[in-house]
Coordinates of C-alpha atoms and ligand atoms in Angstrom, one line a residue:
X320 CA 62.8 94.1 90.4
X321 CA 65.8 91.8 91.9
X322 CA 69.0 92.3 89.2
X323 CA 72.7 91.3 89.8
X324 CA 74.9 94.6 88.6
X325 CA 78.7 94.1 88.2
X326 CA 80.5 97.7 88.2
X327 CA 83.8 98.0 87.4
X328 CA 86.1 99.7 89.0
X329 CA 84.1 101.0 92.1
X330 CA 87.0 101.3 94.2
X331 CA 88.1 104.2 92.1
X332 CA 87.2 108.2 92.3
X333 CA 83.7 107.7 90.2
X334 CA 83.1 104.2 90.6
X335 CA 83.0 104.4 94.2
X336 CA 80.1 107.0 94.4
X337 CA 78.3 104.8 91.9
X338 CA 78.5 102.3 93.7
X339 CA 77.2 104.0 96.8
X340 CA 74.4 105.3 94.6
X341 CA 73.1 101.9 93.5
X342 CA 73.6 100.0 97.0
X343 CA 72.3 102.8 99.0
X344 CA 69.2 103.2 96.5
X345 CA 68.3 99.9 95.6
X346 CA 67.9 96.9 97.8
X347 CA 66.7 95.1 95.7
X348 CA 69.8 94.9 93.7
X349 CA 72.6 92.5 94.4
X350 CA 75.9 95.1 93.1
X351 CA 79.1 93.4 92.8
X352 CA 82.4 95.3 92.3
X353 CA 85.1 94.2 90.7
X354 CA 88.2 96.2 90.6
X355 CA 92.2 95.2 90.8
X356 CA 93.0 97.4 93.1
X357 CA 95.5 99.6 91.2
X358 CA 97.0 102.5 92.9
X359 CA 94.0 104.6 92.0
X360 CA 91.8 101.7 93.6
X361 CA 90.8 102.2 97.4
X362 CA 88.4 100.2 99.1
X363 CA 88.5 103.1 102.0
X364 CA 86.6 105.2 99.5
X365 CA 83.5 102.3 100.1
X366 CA 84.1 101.3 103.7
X367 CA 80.8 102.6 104.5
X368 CA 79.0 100.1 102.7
X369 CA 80.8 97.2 103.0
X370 CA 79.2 95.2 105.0
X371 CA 75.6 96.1 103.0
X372 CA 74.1 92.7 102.5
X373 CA 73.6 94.1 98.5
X374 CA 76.7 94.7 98.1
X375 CA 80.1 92.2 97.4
X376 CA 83.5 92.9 96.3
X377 CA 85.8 91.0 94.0
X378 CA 88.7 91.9 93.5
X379 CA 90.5 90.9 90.0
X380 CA 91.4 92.7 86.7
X381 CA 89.1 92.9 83.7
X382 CA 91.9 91.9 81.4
X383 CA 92.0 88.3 82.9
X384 CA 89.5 86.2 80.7
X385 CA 89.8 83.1 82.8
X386 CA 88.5 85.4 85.7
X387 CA 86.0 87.1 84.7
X388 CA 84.8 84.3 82.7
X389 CA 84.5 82.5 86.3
X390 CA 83.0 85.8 87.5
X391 CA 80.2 85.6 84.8
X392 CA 79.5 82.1 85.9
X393 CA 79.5 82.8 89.7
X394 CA 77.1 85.3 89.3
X395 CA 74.3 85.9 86.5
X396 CA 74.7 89.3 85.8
X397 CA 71.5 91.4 84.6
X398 CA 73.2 94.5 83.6
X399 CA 77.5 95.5 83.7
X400 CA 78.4 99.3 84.5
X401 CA 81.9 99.4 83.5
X402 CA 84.0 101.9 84.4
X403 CA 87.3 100.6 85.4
X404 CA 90.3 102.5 83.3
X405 CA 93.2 103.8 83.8
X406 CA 92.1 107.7 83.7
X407 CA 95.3 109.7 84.2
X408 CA 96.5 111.6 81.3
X409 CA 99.7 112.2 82.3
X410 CA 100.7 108.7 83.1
X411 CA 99.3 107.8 79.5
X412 CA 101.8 110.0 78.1
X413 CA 104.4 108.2 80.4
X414 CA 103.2 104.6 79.7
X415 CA 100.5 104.6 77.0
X416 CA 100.7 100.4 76.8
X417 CA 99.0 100.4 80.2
X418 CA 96.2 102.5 78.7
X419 CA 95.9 99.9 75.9
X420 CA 95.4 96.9 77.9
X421 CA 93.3 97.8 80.4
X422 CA 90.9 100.5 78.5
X423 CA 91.0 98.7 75.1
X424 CA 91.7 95.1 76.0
X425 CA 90.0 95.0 79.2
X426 CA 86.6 96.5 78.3
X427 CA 86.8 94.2 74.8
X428 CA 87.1 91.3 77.4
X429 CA 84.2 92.1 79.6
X430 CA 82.1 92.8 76.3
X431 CA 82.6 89.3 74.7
X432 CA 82.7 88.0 78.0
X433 CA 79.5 89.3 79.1
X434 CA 77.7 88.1 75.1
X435 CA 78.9 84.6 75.6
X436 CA 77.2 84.7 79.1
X437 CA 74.1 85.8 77.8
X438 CA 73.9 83.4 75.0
X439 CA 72.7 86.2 72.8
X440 CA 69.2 85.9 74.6
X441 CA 70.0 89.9 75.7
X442 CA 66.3 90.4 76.8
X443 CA 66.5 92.6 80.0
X444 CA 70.5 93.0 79.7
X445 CA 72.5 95.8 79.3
X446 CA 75.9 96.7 79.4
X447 CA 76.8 100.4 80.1
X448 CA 80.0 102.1 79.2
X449 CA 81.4 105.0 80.7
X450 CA 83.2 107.1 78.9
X451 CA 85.0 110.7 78.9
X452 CA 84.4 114.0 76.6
X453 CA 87.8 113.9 76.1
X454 CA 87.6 111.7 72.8
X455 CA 86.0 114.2 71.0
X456 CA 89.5 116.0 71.0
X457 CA 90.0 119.9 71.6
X458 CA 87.7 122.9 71.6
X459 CA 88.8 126.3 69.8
X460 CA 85.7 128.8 69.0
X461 CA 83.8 129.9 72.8
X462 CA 80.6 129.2 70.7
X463 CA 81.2 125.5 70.0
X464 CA 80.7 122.6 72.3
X465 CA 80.6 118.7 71.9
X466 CA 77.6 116.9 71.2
X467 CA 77.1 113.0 71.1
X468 CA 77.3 113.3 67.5
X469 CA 80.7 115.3 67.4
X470 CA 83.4 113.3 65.5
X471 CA 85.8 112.1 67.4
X472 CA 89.4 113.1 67.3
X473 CA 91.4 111.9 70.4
X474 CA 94.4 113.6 70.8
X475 CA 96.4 111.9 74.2
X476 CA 97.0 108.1 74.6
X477 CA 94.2 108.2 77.7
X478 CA 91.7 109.5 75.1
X479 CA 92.5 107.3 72.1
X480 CA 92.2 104.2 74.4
X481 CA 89.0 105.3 75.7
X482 CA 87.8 106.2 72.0
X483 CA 88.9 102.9 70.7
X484 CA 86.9 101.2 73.8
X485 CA 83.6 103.2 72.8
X486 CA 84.4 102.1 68.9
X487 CA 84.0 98.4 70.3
X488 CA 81.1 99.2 72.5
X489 CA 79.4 100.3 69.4
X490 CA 80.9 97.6 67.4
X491 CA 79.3 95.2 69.6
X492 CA 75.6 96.7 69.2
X493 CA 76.2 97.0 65.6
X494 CA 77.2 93.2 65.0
X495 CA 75.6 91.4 67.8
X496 CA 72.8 93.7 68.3
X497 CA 74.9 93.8 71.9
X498 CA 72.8 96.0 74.3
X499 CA 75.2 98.8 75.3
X500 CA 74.2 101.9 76.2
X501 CA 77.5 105.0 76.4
X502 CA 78.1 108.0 78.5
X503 CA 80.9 110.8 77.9
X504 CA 81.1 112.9 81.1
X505 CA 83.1 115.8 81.0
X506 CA 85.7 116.3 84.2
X507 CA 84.4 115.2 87.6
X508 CA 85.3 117.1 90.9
X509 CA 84.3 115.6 94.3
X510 CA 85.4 113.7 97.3
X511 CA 87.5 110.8 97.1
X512 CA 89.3 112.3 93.9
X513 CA 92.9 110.9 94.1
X514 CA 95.3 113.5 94.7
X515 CA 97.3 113.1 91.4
X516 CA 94.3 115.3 89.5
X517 CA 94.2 119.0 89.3
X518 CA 91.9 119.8 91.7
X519 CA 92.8 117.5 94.6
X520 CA 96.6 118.1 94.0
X521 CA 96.1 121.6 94.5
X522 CA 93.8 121.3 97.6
X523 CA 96.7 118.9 99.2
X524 CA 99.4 121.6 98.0
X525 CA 97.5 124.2 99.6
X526 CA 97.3 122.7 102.6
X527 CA 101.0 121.8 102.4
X528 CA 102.4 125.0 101.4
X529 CA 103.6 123.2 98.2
X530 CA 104.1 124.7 94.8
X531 CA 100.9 125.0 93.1
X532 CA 102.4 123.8 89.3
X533 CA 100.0 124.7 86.7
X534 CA 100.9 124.0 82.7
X535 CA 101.6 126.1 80.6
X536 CA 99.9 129.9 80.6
X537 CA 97.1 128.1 82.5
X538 CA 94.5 128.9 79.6
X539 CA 93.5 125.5 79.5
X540 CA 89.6 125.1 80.0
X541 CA 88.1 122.5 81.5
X542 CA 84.1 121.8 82.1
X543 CA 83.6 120.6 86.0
X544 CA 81.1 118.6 86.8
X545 CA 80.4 117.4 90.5
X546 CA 80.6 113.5 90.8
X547 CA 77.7 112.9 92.3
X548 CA 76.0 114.3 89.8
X549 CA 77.7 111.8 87.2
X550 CA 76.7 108.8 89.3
X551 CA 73.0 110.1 89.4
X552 CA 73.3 110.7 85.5
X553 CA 74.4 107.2 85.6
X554 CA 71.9 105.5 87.8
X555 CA 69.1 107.4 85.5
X556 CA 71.1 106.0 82.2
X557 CA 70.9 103.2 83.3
X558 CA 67.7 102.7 84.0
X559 CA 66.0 105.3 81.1
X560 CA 68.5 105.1 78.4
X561 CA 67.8 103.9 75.2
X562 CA 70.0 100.7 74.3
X563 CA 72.7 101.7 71.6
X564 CA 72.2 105.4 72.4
X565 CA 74.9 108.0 73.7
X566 CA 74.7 110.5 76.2
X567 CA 77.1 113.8 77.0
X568 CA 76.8 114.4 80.6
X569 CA 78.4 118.0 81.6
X570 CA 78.1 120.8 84.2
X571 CA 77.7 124.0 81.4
X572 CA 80.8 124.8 84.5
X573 CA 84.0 126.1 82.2
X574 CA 87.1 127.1 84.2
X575 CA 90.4 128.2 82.8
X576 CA 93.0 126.1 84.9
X577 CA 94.4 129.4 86.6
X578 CA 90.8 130.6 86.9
X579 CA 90.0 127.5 88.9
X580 CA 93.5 127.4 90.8
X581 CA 92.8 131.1 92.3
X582 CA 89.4 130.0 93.8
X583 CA 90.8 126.9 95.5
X584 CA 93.7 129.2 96.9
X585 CA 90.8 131.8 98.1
X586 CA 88.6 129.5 99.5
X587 CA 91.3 127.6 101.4
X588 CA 92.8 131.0 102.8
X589 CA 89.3 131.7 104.2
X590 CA 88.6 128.5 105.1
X591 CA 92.2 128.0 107.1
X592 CA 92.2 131.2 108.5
X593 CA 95.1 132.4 106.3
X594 CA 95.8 135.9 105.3
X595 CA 94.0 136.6 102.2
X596 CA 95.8 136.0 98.8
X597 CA 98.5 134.2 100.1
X598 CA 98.5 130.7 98.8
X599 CA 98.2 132.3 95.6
X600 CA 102.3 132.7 95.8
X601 CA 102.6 129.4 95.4
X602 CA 101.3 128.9 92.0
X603 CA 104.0 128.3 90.2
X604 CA 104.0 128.0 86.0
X605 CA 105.9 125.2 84.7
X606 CA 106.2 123.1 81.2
X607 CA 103.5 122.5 79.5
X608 CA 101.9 119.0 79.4
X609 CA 102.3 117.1 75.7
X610 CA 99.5 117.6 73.1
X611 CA 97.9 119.7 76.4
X612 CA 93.6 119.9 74.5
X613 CA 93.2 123.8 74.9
X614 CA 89.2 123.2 75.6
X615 CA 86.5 120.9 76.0
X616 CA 83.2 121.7 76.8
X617 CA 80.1 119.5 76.9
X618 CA 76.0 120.0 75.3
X619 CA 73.9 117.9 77.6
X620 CA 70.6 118.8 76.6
X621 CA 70.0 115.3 75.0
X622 CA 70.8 113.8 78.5
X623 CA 68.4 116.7 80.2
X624 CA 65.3 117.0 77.6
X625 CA 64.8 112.9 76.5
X626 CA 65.6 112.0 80.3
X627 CA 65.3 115.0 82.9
X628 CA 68.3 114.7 84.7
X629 CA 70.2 118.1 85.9
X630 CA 73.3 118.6 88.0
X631 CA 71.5 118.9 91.8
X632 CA 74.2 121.3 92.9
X633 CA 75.8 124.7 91.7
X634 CA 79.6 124.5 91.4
X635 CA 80.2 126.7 94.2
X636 CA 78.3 124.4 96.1
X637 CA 79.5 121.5 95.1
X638 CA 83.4 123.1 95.1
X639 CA 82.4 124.2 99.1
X640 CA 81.1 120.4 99.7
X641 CA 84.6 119.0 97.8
X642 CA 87.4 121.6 100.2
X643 CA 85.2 120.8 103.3
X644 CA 85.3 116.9 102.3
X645 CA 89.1 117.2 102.1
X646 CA 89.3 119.4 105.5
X647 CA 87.5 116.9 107.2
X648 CA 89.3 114.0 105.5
X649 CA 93.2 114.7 106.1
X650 CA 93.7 110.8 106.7
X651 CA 92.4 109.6 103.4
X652 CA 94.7 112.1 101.4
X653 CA 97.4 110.9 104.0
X654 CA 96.9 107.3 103.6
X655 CA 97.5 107.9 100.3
X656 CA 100.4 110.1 99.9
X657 CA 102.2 107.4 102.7
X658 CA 101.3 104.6 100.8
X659 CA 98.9 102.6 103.9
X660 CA 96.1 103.1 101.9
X661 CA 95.8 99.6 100.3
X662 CA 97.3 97.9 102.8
X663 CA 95.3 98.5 105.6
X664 CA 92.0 97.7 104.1
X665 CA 93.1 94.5 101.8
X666 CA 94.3 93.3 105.6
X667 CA 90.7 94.4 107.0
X668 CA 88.8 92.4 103.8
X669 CA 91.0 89.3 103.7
X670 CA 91.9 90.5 100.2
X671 CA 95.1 89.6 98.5
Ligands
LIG1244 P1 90.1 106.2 88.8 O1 91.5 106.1 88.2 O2 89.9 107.0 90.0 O3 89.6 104.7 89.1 C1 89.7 103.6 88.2 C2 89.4 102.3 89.0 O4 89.6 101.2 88.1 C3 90.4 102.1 90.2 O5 89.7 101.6 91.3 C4 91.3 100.9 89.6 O6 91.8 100.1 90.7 C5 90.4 100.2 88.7 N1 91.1 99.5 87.6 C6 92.1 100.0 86.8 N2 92.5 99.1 86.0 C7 91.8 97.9 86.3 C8 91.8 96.6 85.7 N3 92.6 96.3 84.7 N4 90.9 95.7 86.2 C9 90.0 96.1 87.2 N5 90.0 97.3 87.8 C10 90.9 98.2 87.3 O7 89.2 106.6 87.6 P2 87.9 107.6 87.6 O8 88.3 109.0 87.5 O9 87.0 107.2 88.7 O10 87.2 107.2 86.2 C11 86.3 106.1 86.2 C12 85.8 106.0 84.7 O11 85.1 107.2 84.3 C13 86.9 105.8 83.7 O12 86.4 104.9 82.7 C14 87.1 107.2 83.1 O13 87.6 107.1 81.8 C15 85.7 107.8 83.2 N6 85.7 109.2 83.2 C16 86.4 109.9 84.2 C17 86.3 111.3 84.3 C18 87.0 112.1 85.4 O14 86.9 113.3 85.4 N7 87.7 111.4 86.3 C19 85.4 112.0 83.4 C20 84.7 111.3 82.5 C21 84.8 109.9 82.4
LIG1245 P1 93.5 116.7 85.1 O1 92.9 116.8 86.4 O2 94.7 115.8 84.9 O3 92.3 116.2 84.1 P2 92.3 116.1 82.4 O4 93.7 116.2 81.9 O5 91.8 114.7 82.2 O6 91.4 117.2 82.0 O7 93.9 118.1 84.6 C1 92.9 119.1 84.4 C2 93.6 120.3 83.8 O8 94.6 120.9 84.7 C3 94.4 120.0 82.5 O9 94.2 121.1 81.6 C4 95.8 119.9 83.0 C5 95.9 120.9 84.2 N1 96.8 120.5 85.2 C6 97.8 121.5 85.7 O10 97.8 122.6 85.2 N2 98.6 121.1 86.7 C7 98.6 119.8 87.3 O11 99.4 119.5 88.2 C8 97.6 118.9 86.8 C9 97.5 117.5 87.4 C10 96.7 119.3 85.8

């Protein structure tokens, strides 16, 4: 069936595969991308399907209500996938007002935006939220783990803005019997992760003979999920989710930080031909990170019984497919460390 499918954000980490995985996999679909092109947007991470025919981008920012008021006339939208944000927690604890107005303000636009559009006549619509684990707050006991029931109990300024954009999502449904459908994914690892996250950062350091800096005692746990396999839980979201329900997506894939740290270091040794255990010197402990959550982990057995999805890969598969990305890919982490990445390619799509 033909559909017109904004998605928010695709020139980001997640956004971009999702993209891929709805313009590559259906035709049929017309997908339109809008994203502002922040410094976490990159439209190299999509170059190989821009030119699709299914496929157009638009750039602009979801707080701008003229905009994507115009954008929502231009095109008549079946379904929204919205995942633009601002998603790093350490520049929410630097600048949390950033966090506000694009997570909170800017999905509260697209949502009344996209329910004046559709006149309330929300037959065949749906507007899909993607959202994190991380407003469900910290986990203490090994034997507990976050369900889509869990109460929330956000704990950074990245989390409570994403928490109070999933309160309006449901506020929406509640009220205007809006069709929303929301996902929290726990943390995504993958190829075209920007190099200010834990795992690209130390993969770039690695490389670089940089300090590996890891907060705190590095006890920290975090559950990895390989982003491909988030943008296939998507797409089947998407397509099989029940309007107004929630779905945890996760890898059952814990790591401590310093757990996690040692493998990249061992892989890359092998991988570089470098004298076993010796990128490990360069981990280096320093301050911890504010109100650092001690442990999230993620139940995805609603997501995997009601709709038979399961990650495709194991995560030393998918963490072999990630350093090999990045050993193959040196220019996309330089691009971005120099600063050409935007440049170059809002030159090569007349953007800006
Ligand atoms: P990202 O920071 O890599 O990308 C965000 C994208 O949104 C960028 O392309 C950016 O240019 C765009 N954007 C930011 N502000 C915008 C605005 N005002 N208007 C239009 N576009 C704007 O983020 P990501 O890691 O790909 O995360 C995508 C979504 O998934 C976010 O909603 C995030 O909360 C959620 N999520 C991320 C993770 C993770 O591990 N990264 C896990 C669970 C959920
Ligand atoms: P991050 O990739 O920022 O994701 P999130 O904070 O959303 O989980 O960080 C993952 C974990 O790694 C988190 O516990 C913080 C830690 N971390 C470090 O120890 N050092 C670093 O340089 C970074 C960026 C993160």
């Amino acid at each position: 069936m033909n559909k017109i499918i904004l998605i928010t954000g695709g020139a980001g980490f997640i956004g971009s595969h999702v993209v891929r995985q709805f313009v590559t996999n259906y035709p049929q679909y017309h997908i339109v991308n809008l994203d502002a092109l922040t410094y976490a947007g990159n439209l190299e991470n999509i170059v190989d399907i821009a030119t699709f025919p299914n496929y157009t981008f638009e750039k602009g920012d979801i707080t701008d209500i003229l905009f994507v008021e115009k954008l929502f006339l231009k095109y008549n939208f079946d379904g929204v996938i919205h995942l633009a944000a601002e998603s790093h927690v350490d520049r929410s604890i630097a600048d949390p007002m950033a966090f506000v107005l694009t997570n909170v303000i800017g999905t509260v636009n697209l949502l009344n935006t996209a329910k004046n559009a559709w006149k309330s006549n929300f037959e065949g619509k749906r507007f899909y939220h993607v959202s994190t684990d991380e407003v469900y707050g910290e986990l203490h006991n090994l034997d507990e783990f976050f369900v889509e029931t869990t109460k929330y109990n956000p704990r950074s300024p990245y989390s409570a803005s994403k928490a109070s954009s999933d309160h309006f999502v449901r506020a929406y449904h509640n009220t205007y019997k809006f069709p929303v459908i929301i996902s929290n994914c726990s943390n995504n690892y993958g190829p075209n992760h920007f190099p200010e996250k834990l795992i690209p950062l130390m993969i770039n350091n690695i490389r670089n003979k940089k300090p590996l800096p890891v907060y705190g005692k590095g006890e920290n746990v975090r559950d990895w999920l390989y982003v491909i396999d988030h943008a296939r839980a998507i797409d089947v979201i998407f397509h099989n989710g029940i309007i107004g329900e929630t779905y945890n997506i996760g890898g059952n894939n814990e790591w401590k930080n310093i757990d996690l740290v040692k493998l990249l270091c061992s892989t890359m040794d092998e991988k570089l031909g470098r004298k076993k255990g010796e990128s490990e010197e360069l981990i280096t402990y320093i301050a911890d990170r504010a109100g650092h959550d001690l442990r999230y982990a993620i139940n995805a057995s609603k997501l995997m019984n009601e709709l038979g999805w399961s990650p495709s890969v194991t995560f030393e598969e998918g963490l072999a497919k990630t350093v090999d990305w990045y050993l193959s890919n040196w220019d996309w982490i330089d691009h971005i460390t120099n600063g050409d990445y935007q440049k170059y390619y809002e030159e090569m799509y007349k953007i800006g």
